[in-house]
Tab-separated table of C-alpha atoms in Angstrom:
chain	number	residue	atom	x	y	z
A	1	ARG	CA	136.295	103.601	116.287
A	2	MET	CA	133.636	102.614	113.759
A	3	ALA	CA	131.531	105.656	114.702
A	4	GLU	CA	134.487	107.908	113.893
A	5	ALA	CA	134.501	106.576	110.324
A	6	LEU	CA	130.919	107.648	109.733
A	7	PRO	CA	130.299	111.264	108.779
A	8	SER	CA	128.126	112.940	111.392
A	9	GLY	CA	124.543	113.045	110.261
A	10	ALA	CA	124.935	110.277	107.671
A	11	GLY	CA	121.350	109.174	107.237
A	12	GLU	CA	120.185	111.356	110.112
A	13	ALA	CA	119.816	114.604	108.180
A	14	VAL	CA	116.731	113.258	106.425
A	15	GLY	CA	115.492	111.126	109.308
A	16	ALA	CA	115.918	107.416	108.789
A	17	PRO	CA	115.655	106.989	105.015
A	18	LEU	CA	115.905	103.201	105.243
A	19	ALA	CA	113.581	102.711	108.218
A	20	GLY	CA	111.829	99.369	107.987
A	21	ARG	CA	113.988	98.175	105.070
A	22	ARG	CA	115.752	94.821	105.255
A	23	VAL	CA	119.122	94.913	103.483
A	24	LEU	CA	121.467	92.003	102.835
A	25	VAL	CA	125.169	92.853	102.487
A	26	VAL	CA	127.385	90.246	100.810
A	27	ASP	CA	131.119	90.892	100.852
A	28	ASP	CA	134.008	88.525	101.606
A	29	SER	CA	135.625	91.261	103.696
A	30	ARG	CA	134.292	91.201	107.250
A	31	THR	CA	135.567	94.760	107.635
A	32	ALA	CA	133.529	95.936	104.641
A	33	CYS	CA	130.471	94.144	106.049
A	34	ALA	CA	130.930	95.892	109.396
A	35	ILE	CA	131.334	99.316	107.786
A	36	LEU	CA	128.270	98.858	105.586
A	37	ARG	CA	126.230	97.472	108.499
A	38	ALA	CA	127.054	100.570	110.588
A	39	MET	CA	126.150	102.953	107.759
A	40	LEU	CA	122.893	101.217	106.898
A	41	GLU	CA	121.764	100.713	110.494
A	42	ARG	CA	122.448	104.375	111.179
A	43	ALA	CA	120.045	105.108	108.295
A	44	GLY	CA	117.397	102.890	109.900
A	45	ALA	CA	117.824	99.629	107.957
A	46	GLU	CA	117.749	96.136	109.384
A	47	VAL	CA	120.958	94.547	108.084
A	48	GLU	CA	122.169	90.995	107.647
A	49	THR	CA	125.662	90.235	106.345
A	50	LEU	CA	127.137	87.246	104.550
A	51	THR	CA	130.672	86.645	103.319
A	52	ASP	CA	130.043	84.620	100.155
A	53	GLY	CA	127.721	84.499	97.175
A	54	ALA	CA	126.720	80.862	97.672
A	55	ALA	CA	125.258	81.677	101.095
A	56	ALA	CA	123.338	84.597	99.573
A	57	VAL	CA	121.846	82.382	96.859
A	58	ALA	CA	120.877	79.796	99.493
A	59	LEU	CA	119.240	82.480	101.620
A	60	PHE	CA	117.212	83.774	98.659
A	61	ARG	CA	116.286	80.205	97.767
A	62	ARG	CA	114.667	79.824	101.210
A	63	GLY	CA	112.958	83.238	101.068
A	64	PRO	CA	113.203	85.143	97.782
A	65	ASP	CA	111.334	88.146	99.188
A	66	ALA	CA	112.984	88.300	102.617
A	67	PHE	CA	115.044	91.401	101.769
A	68	ASP	CA	114.149	94.755	100.262
A	69	ALA	CA	117.631	95.216	98.791
A	70	LEU	CA	120.973	93.502	98.352
A	71	LEU	CA	124.476	94.966	98.265
A	72	MET	CA	126.722	92.417	96.501
A	73	ASP	CA	130.494	92.476	96.145
A	74	LEU	CA	131.483	91.352	92.665
A	75	VAL	CA	134.855	89.754	93.372
A	76	MET	CA	134.801	87.046	96.047
A	77	GLU	CA	136.207	83.552	96.459
A	78	GLY	CA	133.875	80.756	95.387
A	79	VAL	CA	130.563	82.083	94.094
A	80	ASP	CA	131.213	85.732	93.275
A	81	GLY	CA	128.728	88.511	92.603
A	82	PHE	CA	128.817	87.960	88.851
A	83	SER	CA	127.583	84.392	89.432
A	84	ALA	CA	125.223	85.052	92.351
A	85	ILE	CA	123.300	88.005	90.877
A	86	PRO	CA	121.616	86.113	87.997
A	87	GLN	CA	120.812	83.198	90.313
A	88	ILE	CA	119.075	85.556	92.739
A	89	VAL	CA	117.192	87.264	89.906
A	90	ALA	CA	116.023	83.819	88.725
A	91	LEU	CA	114.834	82.965	92.245
A	92	ARG	CA	112.795	86.164	92.162
A	93	HIS	CA	111.089	84.817	89.010
A	94	GLY	CA	112.783	87.306	86.723
A	95	ALA	CA	111.825	90.327	88.808
A	96	ARG	CA	114.680	92.741	89.140
A	97	PRO	CA	115.275	92.991	92.880
A	98	PRO	CA	117.215	96.064	93.949
A	99	ILE	CA	120.717	94.614	93.760
A	100	VAL	CA	123.565	97.080	94.051
A	101	ALA	CA	126.893	95.665	92.903
A	102	MET	CA	130.086	96.780	94.656
A	103	SER	CA	133.665	96.716	93.434
A	104	ALA	CA	136.988	98.504	93.589
A	105	THR	CA	136.883	98.560	89.784
A	106	VAL	CA	133.884	100.386	88.347
A	107	ASP	CA	133.909	101.178	84.660
A	108	ALA	CA	131.411	101.153	81.783
A	109	GLU	CA	132.120	97.502	80.917
A	110	VAL	CA	131.613	96.228	84.480
A	111	THR	CA	128.504	98.386	84.869
A	112	ALA	CA	126.980	97.087	81.629
A	113	ARG	CA	127.744	93.501	82.622
A	114	CYS	CA	126.074	93.970	86.019
A	115	VAL	CA	122.978	95.575	84.508
A	116	ALA	CA	122.710	92.709	82.011
A	117	LEU	CA	122.846	90.256	84.935
A	118	GLY	CA	120.060	92.085	86.753
A	119	ALA	CA	121.783	94.591	89.054
A	120	HIS	CA	120.980	98.269	89.467
A	121	GLY	CA	122.668	100.540	86.931
A	122	ARG	CA	124.854	102.410	89.401
A	123	LEU	CA	127.624	100.458	91.114
A	124	LEU	CA	129.261	101.322	94.409
A	125	ARG	CA	132.996	101.910	94.252
A	126	LYS	CA	135.238	100.870	97.107
A	127	PRO	CA	136.200	102.431	99.448
A	128	TYR	CA	132.630	103.278	100.469
A	129	ARG	CA	131.313	106.703	101.435
A	130	ALA	CA	128.069	106.913	103.380
A	131	THR	CA	126.578	109.469	100.986
A	132	ASP	CA	127.243	107.222	97.976
A	133	VAL	CA	125.916	104.090	99.683
A	134	LEU	CA	122.701	105.777	100.786
A	135	SER	CA	122.033	107.567	97.497
A	136	CYS	CA	122.769	104.493	95.370
A	137	LEU	CA	120.633	102.226	97.541
A	138	GLY	CA	117.864	104.839	97.568
A	139	GLU	CA	117.933	105.012	93.760
A	140	ALA	CA	117.781	101.224	93.488
A	141	LEU	CA	114.833	101.011	95.888
A	142	ALA	CA	113.001	103.886	94.191
A	143	GLY	CA	113.542	102.332	90.758
A	144	THR	CA	112.073	99.053	91.932
A	145	GLU	CA	109.085	100.694	93.580
A	146	SER	CA	108.267	102.782	90.517
A	147	GLY	CA	108.765	99.822	88.203
A	148	ALA	CA	111.682	101.582	86.539
A	149	ALA	CA	113.907	98.607	85.871
A	150	ASP	CA	114.828	99.560	82.332
A	151	ALA	CA	118.583	99.195	81.987
A	152	SER	CA	118.677	101.780	79.190
A	153	THR	CA	117.761	104.536	81.659
A	154	ALA	CA	120.018	103.361	84.470
A	155	ALA	CA	122.376	105.952	85.859
A	156	ALA	CA	126.026	105.617	84.969
A	157	PRO	CA	128.584	105.768	87.777
A	158	PRO	CA	129.011	109.447	88.620
A	159	ALA	CA	132.322	111.193	88.123
A	160	LEU	CA	134.033	112.231	91.318
A	161	ALA	CA	133.064	115.846	91.839
A	162	ALA	CA	135.576	118.255	93.315
A	163	GLY	CA	133.550	118.612	96.508
A	164	ASP	CA	133.379	114.841	96.908
A	165	ARG	CA	137.143	114.573	97.276
A	166	LYS	CA	136.825	116.226	100.686
A	167	SER	CA	134.220	113.734	101.933
A	168	THR	CA	135.205	111.177	104.514
A	169	ARG	CA	136.248	107.969	102.823
A	170	LEU	CA	135.381	104.748	104.563
A	171	ASN	CA	137.821	101.912	104.386
A	172	SER	CA	139.503	99.436	106.652
A	173	SER	CA	141.970	102.041	107.933
A	174	HIS	CA	139.096	103.770	109.748
A	175	VAL	CA	138.046	100.655	111.678
């Protein structure tokens, strides 16, 4: 049933845009982790999932450069994304790793707070859509590779375009 939740061609239309990339997904929802894993693997990424921020910090402590990107839920029990993101940035010696924050609530205040902590300037809104996940992660990776980590030029969360309303939404009801 997971395959039914993914739009056909998600990640395949342009080949495997994340081929060779290692992505860590941190979300306290195992369902969200499974959905994101399926999307990212379909796009060619190698994916590891964790269900809490403390485990993510510990993993980065052991190998700060083990992942090319991190998708981090903001609201979790224990160590949440707001707490884990700056710790991971510190472990990367102040470098801004491509961290994409995820939340059901995405507004200018949350976005600014995440950017100040070291996350990419565009947050992913739940429920996830494959096109949003891939484009946001692609932007974060491209910004890191080009050295463009300036928060003042970070993209704001896009408004929902009329055509986007028809896109397949991915949430736990599709699993």
